[in-house]
């Protein structure tokens, strides 16, 4: 029995040692609450920023990450998750921090350039190698016999962009809202599975091999190519799509409580620097900086992009008409 | 007939228990032993293991004490609201874990009942370690009490009354009469409590905030790693959980064997 206790004590001691080893306090600690597909991006960016911060201020900075569905993450910050900065999928989710809890000022979106979206993306198609169903544009998705995978717009920020991209395309091509709704009705009839999040939809398509085409963010589509092999899938860029602007913001109330405003602000501003933009492009987000965009020109095919403000009059309006209970999506999907 | 039934049972066990376990092990070692080891000793994995152990280390002793106290009160005394208490003990079993998590967000979250006060005093419960410990405490509350109540009811209190009438103190009676009688059931309850404390996903997921290296427990870390296309890390963590489960099972059969031995 004695040996048992000594072993147990040793184990406890080891745990205690590990705790102290990991508790080497950094000068500044930031918590970045982000959404699902940015894991790889911020893993790389955080290391670069830590180096930059050390060089300019001499302080060490440790950045902690939390990932999840964009809407859920916003909800957690409202409920008290101590985020110094949020980097979410869409402005609507960031805006909830003002609407529901006044954690940020109303004009948060004008504090950083480009609507506080340092990088952009767009909705594209991922198809199986050789493109057996011959998918080239949105019209091919509503054809009978084509099986589509896209997440649920009710729960997934990424899925809302997909929905609005298809809607904007149909509106441009057929002219009226009724025709666009009709188009989406046909499209969602072809949807094989509505996952709750973007990563879940990708997993359904690549690992469970469901569907002929995955509507995905460009960055997520290229990441799948990288992870699962470029010989198994290919990316198809449609003629028209939406300009997705993932928004970032310093959560003022939290940062001022932690005394981390300076680092938090610089953390977001550095995303616009050459290095930040380069890391974004490397992780398949479209950079804002024209020079970096040119450098990665081959990767980002030019296409006709429309913004949510142009076609839908902004996120609040788009949300109320399309995704609120009883909105256009409910009508489309229930029939 | 006997053989075909046995064969069906064995095939079922092989298909639904052994095969998944084998799958976890093969996936964990898919890229070799060194990849497995480096994922296990990764900072985030270690901190997940640490948090899981810490949570179990706090909740299991507390729930053991609570469980004994509750079982004692219910089986040895008559009081108003006794049946209500018996029902309440089972509450964590009947409520979905997600709801259990949300209850605590509604209580201690920033928008919750105590949110303003906690925020003003800079006390963090939700999205921090205390929140994880509290929901685990809630979820695993019934295990010890549930094991003890039927046994103590069956036992009756003649022996204890005899001890008391011979002049033993209440504490002494518990230590020398009650405890030896309930020890196997108690250990069994502790084991189940521990297994659940380490394995709980739903409720913990709601209150964790998913900060990697800080508030991710092992089950959460498995999900995070899998979503990051890092299947070796996911299954390496899963193998740790499976290992803990197997140890629990072995201990359980040992306890059952000891118990049978004791009675004979």
Coordinates of C-alpha atoms in Angstrom, one line a residue:
Chain A
X1 CA 0.0 0.0 0.0
X2 CA 2.9 2.3 0.8
X3 CA 4.3 2.0 -2.7
X4 CA 0.8 2.9 -4.1
X5 CA 0.9 6.1 -2.1
X6 CA 4.4 7.0 -3.2
X7 CA 3.3 6.4 -6.8
X8 CA 0.2 8.5 -6.3
X9 CA 2.3 11.3 -4.7
X10 CA 4.7 11.2 -7.6
X11 CA 1.9 11.6 -10.0
X12 CA 0.5 14.6 -8.2
X13 CA 4.0 16.1 -8.1
X14 CA 4.3 15.7 -11.8
X15 CA 1.0 17.4 -12.4
X16 CA 2.0 20.2 -10.1
X17 CA 5.3 20.6 -12.0
X18 CA 3.6 20.7 -15.3
X19 CA 1.2 23.4 -14.0
X20 CA 4.0 25.6 -12.9
X21 CA 5.9 25.0 -16.1
X22 CA 3.0 26.1 -18.2
X23 CA 2.2 29.0 -15.9
X24 CA 5.2 31.1 -17.0
X25 CA 3.2 34.3 -17.2
X26 CA 3.4 36.3 -20.4
X27 CA 3.3 40.1 -20.0
X28 CA 0.1 40.4 -22.0
X29 CA -2.6 37.8 -22.5
X30 CA -5.2 38.1 -25.2
X31 CA -8.2 35.9 -25.9
X32 CA -9.3 35.8 -29.5
X33 CA -12.8 34.4 -29.9
X34 CA -13.2 33.3 -33.5
X35 CA -15.3 31.0 -35.7
X36 CA -14.6 27.6 -37.1
X37 CA -12.5 27.9 -40.3
X38 CA -9.9 30.3 -39.0
X39 CA -8.1 27.8 -36.8
X40 CA -5.1 27.5 -39.1
X41 CA -5.0 31.2 -40.0
X42 CA -4.8 32.4 -36.4
X43 CA -2.4 29.6 -35.4
X44 CA 0.1 31.1 -37.8
X45 CA -0.8 34.7 -37.3
X46 CA -0.6 34.5 -33.5
X47 CA 3.0 33.4 -33.7
X48 CA 3.8 36.2 -36.2
X49 CA 2.1 38.8 -34.0
X50 CA 3.9 37.6 -30.8
X51 CA 7.2 38.2 -32.6
X52 CA 6.1 41.6 -33.9
X53 CA 4.9 42.7 -30.4
X54 CA 8.1 41.5 -28.8
X55 CA 10.1 43.5 -31.3
X56 CA 8.1 46.8 -31.0
X57 CA 7.4 46.8 -27.2
X58 CA 9.7 44.2 -25.7
X59 CA 6.8 42.5 -24.1
X60 CA 5.8 38.8 -24.5
X61 CA 2.3 38.2 -25.5
X62 CA 0.3 35.0 -25.3
X63 CA -2.8 34.6 -27.4
X64 CA -5.4 32.1 -26.5
X65 CA -7.9 30.9 -29.1
X66 CA -11.5 29.7 -28.9
X67 CA -13.3 28.4 -32.0
X68 CA -16.9 27.4 -32.7
X69 CA -19.9 28.4 -34.8
X70 CA -19.9 32.2 -35.3
X71 CA -23.3 32.8 -33.8
X72 CA -22.6 30.6 -30.8
X73 CA -19.3 32.3 -30.2
X74 CA -21.0 35.7 -30.1
X75 CA -23.6 34.4 -27.7
X76 CA -20.8 33.1 -25.4
X77 CA -19.1 36.5 -25.4
X78 CA -22.4 38.1 -24.5
X79 CA -22.8 35.6 -21.7
X80 CA -19.4 36.5 -20.3
X81 CA -16.7 34.7 -22.3
X82 CA -13.7 37.1 -21.7
X83 CA -12.8 37.9 -25.3
X84 CA -10.3 40.8 -25.8
X85 CA -11.0 40.6 -29.5
X86 CA -13.5 38.8 -31.6
X87 CA -12.9 37.7 -35.2
X88 CA -16.2 36.3 -36.4
X89 CA -17.8 35.2 -39.7
X90 CA -20.0 38.2 -40.2
X91 CA -20.7 41.7 -39.1
X92 CA -24.2 40.7 -37.8
X93 CA -22.7 38.4 -35.2
X94 CA -20.2 41.1 -34.0
X95 CA -23.0 43.7 -34.0
X96 CA -24.9 41.5 -31.4
X97 CA -22.2 42.4 -28.9
X98 CA -23.4 46.0 -29.2
X99 CA -27.1 45.2 -29.5
X100 CA -27.4 42.7 -26.7
X101 CA -24.8 43.7 -24.2
X102 CA -23.2 47.1 -25.2
X103 CA -19.8 45.5 -25.0
X104 CA -18.6 47.6 -28.0
X105 CA -19.8 51.0 -29.3
X106 CA -22.4 51.3 -32.1
X107 CA -19.8 52.6 -34.6
X108 CA -17.5 49.6 -34.2
X109 CA -17.4 48.8 -37.8
X110 CA -15.9 52.1 -38.9
X111 CA -13.0 51.9 -36.5
X112 CA -10.8 49.8 -38.8
X113 CA -10.4 50.1 -42.6
X114 CA -12.6 48.1 -45.1
X115 CA -15.6 47.7 -42.8
X116 CA -13.4 46.1 -40.1
X117 CA -12.9 43.1 -42.4
X118 CA -9.1 42.7 -43.0
X119 CA -9.6 39.8 -45.4
X120 CA -12.4 38.5 -47.4
X121 CA -13.7 35.3 -48.9
X122 CA -16.5 34.2 -51.2
X123 CA -18.7 31.2 -51.7
X124 CA -17.4 28.7 -54.3
X125 CA -18.0 25.0 -55.1
X126 CA -16.0 22.0 -54.2
X127 CA -16.6 19.0 -56.5
X128 CA -15.2 15.5 -56.8
X129 CA -12.2 14.9 -59.1
X130 CA -13.0 15.3 -62.8
X131 CA -16.2 17.2 -62.0
X132 CA -18.4 14.2 -63.0
X133 CA -21.7 16.2 -62.9
X134 CA -20.2 19.0 -65.0
X135 CA -20.8 21.8 -62.5
X136 CA -19.8 25.2 -63.6
X137 CA -22.2 27.8 -62.2
X138 CA -25.1 28.2 -59.8
X139 CA -27.6 27.0 -62.4
X140 CA -26.1 23.5 -62.4
X141 CA -26.9 23.1 -58.7
X142 CA -30.7 23.2 -59.2
X143 CA -30.6 20.5 -61.9
X144 CA -32.4 17.3 -60.9
X145 CA -30.1 14.5 -59.8
X146 CA -27.4 16.9 -58.4
X147 CA -26.8 16.4 -54.7
X148 CA -25.7 19.5 -52.8
X149 CA -24.1 19.9 -49.3
X150 CA -24.3 23.2 -47.5
X151 CA -24.8 23.9 -43.7
X152 CA -28.0 25.3 -42.1
X153 CA -28.3 29.1 -42.5
X154 CA -30.2 29.2 -39.2
X155 CA -27.1 28.1 -37.2
X156 CA -24.1 28.7 -39.5
X157 CA -22.7 32.1 -40.4
X158 CA -20.9 30.5 -43.5
X159 CA -24.2 29.0 -44.6
X160 CA -25.8 32.4 -44.7
X161 CA -23.2 33.7 -47.1
X162 CA -23.9 30.6 -49.3
X163 CA -27.6 31.3 -49.2
X164 CA -27.2 35.0 -50.0
X165 CA -24.7 34.2 -52.8
X166 CA -27.2 31.9 -54.5
X167 CA -30.0 34.4 -53.9
X168 CA -28.0 37.3 -55.3
X169 CA -27.1 35.3 -58.4
X170 CA -30.7 34.4 -59.0
X171 CA -31.9 37.9 -58.4
X172 CA -29.4 39.3 -60.9
X173 CA -30.3 36.7 -63.5
X174 CA -34.1 36.4 -63.2
X175 CA -34.9 39.9 -61.9
X176 CA -37.5 39.4 -59.2
X177 CA -37.6 38.2 -55.6
X178 CA -40.2 35.6 -56.4
X179 CA -38.0 34.1 -59.1
X180 CA -35.1 34.1 -56.8
X181 CA -37.0 32.3 -54.0
X182 CA -38.2 29.8 -56.6
X183 CA -34.6 29.2 -57.6
X184 CA -33.5 28.7 -53.9
X185 CA -36.5 26.3 -53.4
X186 CA -35.1 24.1 -56.1
X187 CA -31.6 24.4 -54.8
X188 CA -32.5 23.4 -51.2
X189 CA -34.6 20.5 -52.6
X190 CA -31.2 19.2 -53.8
X191 CA -29.5 19.5 -50.5
X192 CA -28.6 16.1 -49.1
X193 CA -27.7 17.2 -45.6
X194 CA -28.0 20.5 -43.6
X195 CA -25.1 20.4 -41.1
X196 CA -25.1 22.9 -38.2
X197 CA -21.7 24.3 -39.0
X198 CA -19.3 24.8 -41.9
X199 CA -16.7 22.3 -40.7
X200 CA -19.4 19.7 -40.2
X201 CA -20.6 20.2 -43.8
X202 CA -17.0 19.8 -45.1
X203 CA -16.6 16.6 -43.1
X204 CA -19.9 15.3 -44.5
X205 CA -18.7 15.9 -48.1
X206 CA -15.1 14.7 -47.8
X207 CA -15.1 12.1 -45.1
X208 CA -18.6 10.7 -45.3
X209 CA -18.6 11.2 -49.1
X210 CA -22.1 12.7 -49.3
X211 CA -23.2 14.8 -52.2
X212 CA -21.8 15.9 -55.6
X213 CA -21.0 19.5 -54.7
X214 CA -20.2 21.3 -51.5
X215 CA -20.9 25.0 -51.3
X216 CA -18.0 26.3 -49.3
X217 CA -16.0 29.3 -48.4
X218 CA -13.1 29.7 -50.7
X219 CA -10.6 29.3 -47.9
X220 CA -12.4 26.2 -46.6
X221 CA -12.5 24.7 -50.1
X222 CA -8.7 25.2 -50.7
X223 CA -8.0 23.9 -47.2
X224 CA -9.9 20.7 -48.0
X225 CA -7.7 20.3 -51.1
X226 CA -4.6 20.7 -49.0
X227 CA -5.7 18.3 -46.3
X228 CA -7.3 15.6 -48.4
X229 CA -5.3 15.8 -51.7
X230 CA -5.7 17.9 -54.8
X231 CA -6.2 14.8 -56.9
X232 CA -9.5 14.0 -55.1
X233 CA -11.4 17.2 -55.4
X234 CA -11.4 20.4 -57.4
X235 CA -12.5 24.0 -56.8
X236 CA -15.1 25.5 -59.2
X237 CA -15.5 29.2 -59.1
X238 CA -19.0 30.4 -60.2
X239 CA -19.5 33.5 -62.5
X240 CA -21.1 35.5 -59.7
X241 CA -20.8 35.3 -55.9
X242 CA -20.9 37.3 -52.7
X243 CA -18.1 39.2 -51.1
X244 CA -17.9 37.6 -47.6
X245 CA -16.4 40.1 -45.1
X246 CA -15.5 38.4 -41.8
X247 CA -15.4 41.2 -39.3
X248 CA -13.1 41.8 -36.4
X249 CA -13.4 44.0 -33.3
X250 CA -11.8 44.8 -30.0
X251 CA -14.3 44.0 -27.2
X252 CA -13.8 47.4 -25.4
X253 CA -15.4 46.5 -22.1
X254 CA -13.4 43.4 -21.7
X255 CA -10.1 44.8 -22.9
X256 CA -10.3 47.9 -20.7
X257 CA -11.0 45.7 -17.7
X258 CA -7.9 43.6 -18.5
X259 CA -5.9 46.6 -19.4
X260 CA -5.1 45.1 -22.8
X261 CA -6.6 47.7 -25.1
X262 CA -3.2 48.6 -26.7
X263 CA -2.2 45.1 -27.5
X264 CA -5.7 44.2 -28.7
X265 CA -5.9 47.1 -31.0
X266 CA -2.5 46.4 -32.5
X267 CA -3.4 42.7 -32.8
X268 CA -6.2 43.7 -35.2
X269 CA -4.4 46.5 -37.0
X270 CA -1.4 44.2 -37.7
X271 CA -3.8 42.0 -39.7
X272 CA -3.7 44.8 -42.3
X273 CA 0.1 44.9 -42.5
X274 CA 2.0 43.2 -45.3
X275 CA 2.9 40.3 -43.0
X276 CA -0.7 39.9 -41.8
X277 CA -2.1 40.1 -45.3
X278 CA 0.4 37.5 -46.5
X279 CA -0.5 35.1 -43.8
X280 CA -4.2 35.6 -44.6
X281 CA -3.5 34.9 -48.3
X282 CA -1.4 31.8 -47.5
X283 CA -4.4 30.5 -45.6
X284 CA -6.6 31.1 -48.6
X285 CA -8.4 34.3 -47.5
X286 CA -8.4 37.1 -50.1
X287 CA -6.1 39.8 -48.8
X288 CA -7.2 43.5 -49.0
X289 CA -3.7 44.7 -49.9
X290 CA -3.5 44.8 -53.7
X291 CA 0.2 44.0 -53.7
X292 CA -0.3 40.8 -51.8
X293 CA -3.4 39.9 -53.8
X294 CA -1.2 40.2 -57.0
X295 CA 1.4 38.0 -55.5
X296 CA -1.2 35.3 -54.9
X297 CA -3.1 36.2 -58.1
X298 CA -3.2 32.6 -59.5
X299 CA -4.9 31.3 -56.4
X300 CA -7.8 33.8 -56.4
X301 CA -9.7 33.7 -59.6
X302 CA -11.4 36.9 -60.6
X303 CA -15.2 36.8 -60.5
X304 CA -18.1 39.1 -60.3
X305 CA -18.5 39.9 -56.5
X306 CA -21.4 41.8 -55.0
X307 CA -21.6 43.0 -51.4
X308 CA -24.4 42.4 -49.0
X309 CA -25.0 46.2 -48.7
X310 CA -25.6 46.5 -52.5
X311 CA -28.1 43.7 -52.9
X312 CA -29.6 43.1 -49.5
X313 CA -29.3 46.5 -47.8
X314 CA -26.9 45.3 -45.0
X315 CA -26.9 42.4 -42.5
X316 CA -29.7 43.6 -40.2
X317 CA -32.1 43.8 -43.1
X318 CA -30.9 40.6 -44.7
X319 CA -31.3 38.8 -41.4
X320 CA -34.8 40.1 -40.7
X321 CA -36.1 39.2 -44.2
X322 CA -34.3 35.9 -44.7
X323 CA -33.2 34.2 -41.6
X324 CA -35.5 35.4 -38.8
X325 CA -38.3 33.0 -37.7
X326 CA -40.9 32.8 -40.5
X327 CA -38.5 34.6 -42.9
X328 CA -37.7 33.7 -46.5
X329 CA -35.5 30.7 -45.6
X330 CA -38.3 29.1 -43.5
X331 CA -40.8 29.5 -46.3
X332 CA -38.3 28.1 -48.8
X333 CA -37.2 25.1 -46.8
X334 CA -40.7 24.1 -45.4
X335 CA -42.1 23.6 -48.9
Chain B
X1 CA -30.0 -22.6 -28.3
X2 CA -27.5 -21.6 -25.6
X3 CA -24.7 -21.5 -28.1
X4 CA -26.5 -19.4 -30.7
X5 CA -27.5 -16.9 -28.0
X6 CA -23.9 -16.7 -26.8
X7 CA -22.7 -16.3 -30.4
X8 CA -25.1 -13.5 -31.0
X9 CA -24.1 -11.7 -27.8
X10 CA -20.4 -12.2 -28.6
X11 CA -20.8 -11.0 -32.2
X12 CA -22.7 -7.9 -30.9
X13 CA -20.0 -7.1 -28.4
X14 CA -17.3 -7.6 -31.0
X15 CA -19.1 -5.3 -33.5
X16 CA -20.2 -2.5 -31.1
X17 CA -17.6 -2.5 -28.4
X18 CA -14.3 -4.1 -29.5
X19 CA -14.3 -2.8 -33.1
X20 CA -14.6 0.9 -32.2
X21 CA -12.0 0.5 -29.5
X22 CA -9.6 -1.1 -32.0
X23 CA -10.4 1.7 -34.4
X24 CA -9.4 4.3 -31.8
X25 CA -6.1 2.5 -31.2
X26 CA -5.3 2.1 -34.9
X27 CA -6.2 5.7 -35.7
X28 CA -4.1 6.9 -32.8
X29 CA -1.1 5.1 -34.0
X30 CA -1.8 5.7 -37.7
X31 CA 1.4 7.8 -38.0
X32 CA 3.5 5.8 -35.7
X33 CA 4.5 5.8 -32.0
X34 CA 6.4 9.0 -32.1
X35 CA 3.6 11.0 -33.6
X36 CA 1.3 9.6 -31.0
X37 CA 3.7 10.5 -28.2
X38 CA 4.3 14.0 -29.5
X39 CA 0.5 14.6 -29.7
X40 CA 0.0 13.4 -26.2
X41 CA 2.8 15.6 -24.8
X42 CA 1.5 18.6 -26.8
X43 CA 0.8 21.6 -24.5
X44 CA -2.9 21.7 -25.3
X45 CA -3.4 17.9 -24.8
X46 CA -1.5 18.0 -21.5
X47 CA -3.6 20.8 -20.2
X48 CA -6.7 19.0 -21.2
X49 CA -5.6 15.9 -19.3
X50 CA -4.7 18.1 -16.3
X51 CA -8.1 19.8 -16.4
X52 CA -9.9 16.5 -16.6
X53 CA -8.0 15.1 -13.7
X54 CA -8.4 18.2 -11.6
X55 CA -12.2 18.2 -12.3
X56 CA -12.5 14.6 -11.2
X57 CA -10.2 15.2 -8.2
X58 CA -12.5 17.9 -6.9
X59 CA -15.9 16.5 -7.9
X60 CA -15.5 12.9 -6.9
X61 CA -14.6 13.5 -3.2
X62 CA -17.3 16.2 -2.8
X63 CA -20.0 14.0 -4.3
X64 CA -18.8 11.1 -2.2
X65 CA -19.5 13.1 0.9
X66 CA -22.7 14.5 -0.4
X67 CA -23.8 11.1 -1.5
X68 CA -23.2 9.5 1.8
X69 CA -24.9 12.4 3.6
X70 CA -28.0 12.2 1.3
X71 CA -28.3 8.4 1.5
X72 CA -27.9 8.6 5.3
X73 CA -30.5 11.2 5.7
X74 CA -33.0 9.5 3.4
X75 CA -32.6 6.0 4.9
X76 CA -32.2 6.7 8.5
X77 CA -34.5 9.6 9.3
X78 CA -38.1 10.7 8.7
X79 CA -38.7 14.3 7.7
X80 CA -41.0 16.4 5.7
X81 CA -40.0 16.6 2.0
X82 CA -38.1 13.3 2.1
X83 CA -39.7 12.0 -1.1
X84 CA -39.0 15.3 -2.8
X85 CA -35.3 15.1 -1.9
X86 CA -35.2 11.5 -3.3
X87 CA -36.7 12.8 -6.5
X88 CA -34.4 15.8 -6.7
X89 CA -31.3 13.6 -6.4
X90 CA -32.3 11.9 -9.6
X91 CA -32.8 15.3 -11.4
X92 CA -29.4 15.4 -13.1
X93 CA -30.2 11.9 -14.6
X94 CA -33.4 13.1 -16.2
X95 CA -32.3 16.5 -17.5
X96 CA -30.4 16.6 -20.8
X97 CA -26.8 17.6 -20.2
X98 CA -27.1 20.6 -22.5
X99 CA -29.9 22.0 -20.3
X100 CA -27.8 21.4 -17.2
X101 CA -25.1 23.5 -18.8
X102 CA -27.5 26.2 -19.8
X103 CA -29.0 26.4 -16.3
X104 CA -25.6 27.5 -15.0
X105 CA -25.1 30.0 -17.9
X106 CA -28.4 31.5 -17.0
X107 CA -27.4 31.7 -13.3
X108 CA -23.8 32.8 -13.5
X109 CA -23.4 34.1 -17.1
X110 CA -23.0 37.8 -17.6
X111 CA -26.7 38.2 -18.5
X112 CA -27.7 35.8 -15.8
X113 CA -29.1 36.3 -12.3
X114 CA -25.8 36.7 -10.5
X115 CA -24.0 38.0 -13.6
X116 CA -23.7 41.7 -12.6
X117 CA -22.5 40.9 -9.1
X118 CA -19.9 38.4 -10.2
X119 CA -18.7 40.7 -12.9
X120 CA -18.4 43.6 -10.5
X121 CA -16.4 41.5 -8.1
X122 CA -14.3 40.1 -10.9
X123 CA -15.3 36.4 -10.2
X124 CA -15.2 34.2 -13.2
X125 CA -17.4 31.1 -13.1
X126 CA -18.8 30.4 -16.5
X127 CA -16.2 29.9 -19.3
X128 CA -13.6 29.2 -16.7
X129 CA -12.5 26.2 -14.5
X130 CA -15.0 26.8 -11.7
X131 CA -17.9 26.5 -14.1
X132 CA -16.7 23.2 -15.5
X133 CA -16.3 21.9 -11.9
X134 CA -19.8 23.1 -10.9
X135 CA -21.6 21.5 -13.9
X136 CA -19.6 18.2 -13.4
X137 CA -20.6 18.3 -9.7
X138 CA -24.2 18.7 -10.8
X139 CA -24.1 16.0 -13.5
X140 CA -22.3 13.4 -11.3
X141 CA -24.3 14.1 -8.1
X142 CA -26.7 11.0 -8.2
X143 CA -24.1 8.2 -8.7
X144 CA -23.0 7.6 -5.1
X145 CA -26.4 8.3 -3.5
X146 CA -28.2 6.1 -6.0
X147 CA -25.8 3.2 -5.2
X148 CA -26.1 3.6 -1.4
X149 CA -29.9 4.2 -0.9
X150 CA -31.2 0.8 -1.9
X151 CA -28.5 -1.0 0.0
X152 CA -28.9 1.0 3.2
X153 CA -32.7 0.6 3.0
X154 CA -32.3 -3.2 2.8
X155 CA -29.7 -3.2 5.6
X156 CA -31.9 -1.6 8.2
X157 CA -30.5 0.1 11.2
X158 CA -30.5 -2.6 13.9
X159 CA -26.7 -2.9 14.0
X160 CA -26.3 0.8 14.3
X161 CA -28.9 1.1 17.0
X162 CA -27.2 -1.7 18.9
X163 CA -23.9 0.2 18.6
X164 CA -25.5 3.4 19.8
X165 CA -27.2 1.8 22.7
X166 CA -23.9 0.3 23.8
X167 CA -22.5 3.8 24.1
X168 CA -20.7 4.3 20.8
X169 CA -20.7 7.9 19.4
X170 CA -22.5 8.6 16.1
X171 CA -19.1 9.1 14.3
X172 CA -17.8 5.8 15.7
X173 CA -20.9 4.0 14.7
X174 CA -20.6 5.3 11.2
X175 CA -16.9 4.4 11.0
X176 CA -17.1 0.9 12.4
X177 CA -20.6 -0.3 11.6
X178 CA -22.1 1.6 8.6
X179 CA -19.0 2.1 6.5
X180 CA -17.8 -1.6 6.5
X181 CA -21.3 -2.6 5.4
X182 CA -21.6 -0.1 2.5
X183 CA -18.0 0.0 1.4
X184 CA -18.4 -2.0 -1.8
X185 CA -21.5 -0.2 -3.0
X186 CA -19.7 3.1 -2.0
X187 CA -16.6 2.3 -4.1
X188 CA -18.8 1.2 -7.0
X189 CA -20.6 4.5 -6.8
X190 CA -17.4 6.5 -6.6
X191 CA -16.1 4.6 -9.7
X192 CA -19.2 5.4 -11.8
X193 CA -19.1 9.0 -10.6
X194 CA -15.4 9.3 -11.6
X195 CA -16.1 7.8 -15.0
X196 CA -18.8 10.3 -15.8
X197 CA -16.8 13.2 -14.3
X198 CA -14.0 12.5 -16.8
X199 CA -16.2 11.7 -19.8
X200 CA -18.9 14.4 -19.6
X201 CA -19.2 16.3 -22.9
X202 CA -22.5 18.1 -23.3
X203 CA -22.9 20.1 -20.2
X204 CA -19.2 21.0 -20.0
X205 CA -19.2 22.0 -23.6
X206 CA -21.9 24.6 -22.9
X207 CA -19.9 26.3 -20.0
X208 CA -16.4 25.8 -21.2
X209 CA -15.9 28.6 -23.8
X210 CA -13.5 26.2 -25.6
X211 CA -10.4 28.1 -24.9
X212 CA -7.6 25.8 -26.0
X213 CA -5.0 25.0 -23.4
X214 CA -7.2 26.5 -20.7
X215 CA -10.8 25.3 -20.5
X216 CA -10.8 22.3 -22.9
X217 CA -11.3 19.0 -21.1
X218 CA -10.2 15.8 -22.7
X219 CA -13.6 15.0 -24.4
X220 CA -13.7 18.6 -25.8
X221 CA -10.1 18.4 -26.9
X222 CA -11.0 15.3 -28.9
X223 CA -13.7 17.2 -30.8
X224 CA -11.5 20.2 -31.4
X225 CA -8.6 18.2 -32.7
X226 CA -10.8 16.2 -35.0
X227 CA -12.3 19.4 -36.4
X228 CA -8.8 20.6 -37.1
X229 CA -8.1 17.6 -39.4
X230 CA -5.7 16.4 -36.7
X231 CA -7.0 12.9 -36.3
X232 CA -3.9 11.5 -34.6
X233 CA -4.3 14.1 -31.8
X234 CA -8.0 13.4 -31.6
X235 CA -7.6 9.7 -31.4
X236 CA -4.6 9.9 -29.1
X237 CA -6.7 11.9 -26.6
X238 CA -9.6 9.4 -27.2
X239 CA -7.2 6.5 -26.4
X240 CA -6.4 8.2 -23.0
X241 CA -10.2 8.4 -22.3
X242 CA -10.6 4.8 -23.5
X243 CA -7.7 3.7 -21.2
X244 CA -9.4 5.4 -18.3
X245 CA -12.6 3.6 -19.1
X246 CA -10.9 0.3 -19.3
X247 CA -9.1 0.8 -15.9
X248 CA -12.6 1.7 -14.5
X249 CA -14.1 -1.5 -15.9
X250 CA -11.3 -3.6 -14.5
X251 CA -11.6 -2.0 -11.1
X252 CA -15.4 -2.5 -11.3
X253 CA -15.1 -6.3 -12.0
X254 CA -12.5 -6.5 -9.2
X255 CA -14.9 -4.8 -6.8
X256 CA -17.7 -7.1 -7.8
X257 CA -15.5 -10.1 -7.3
X258 CA -14.3 -8.9 -3.9
X259 CA -17.9 -8.2 -2.9
X260 CA -19.0 -11.7 -3.8
X261 CA -15.9 -13.0 -2.0
X262 CA -16.8 -11.0 1.1
X263 CA -20.3 -12.3 1.3
X264 CA -19.3 -15.9 0.9

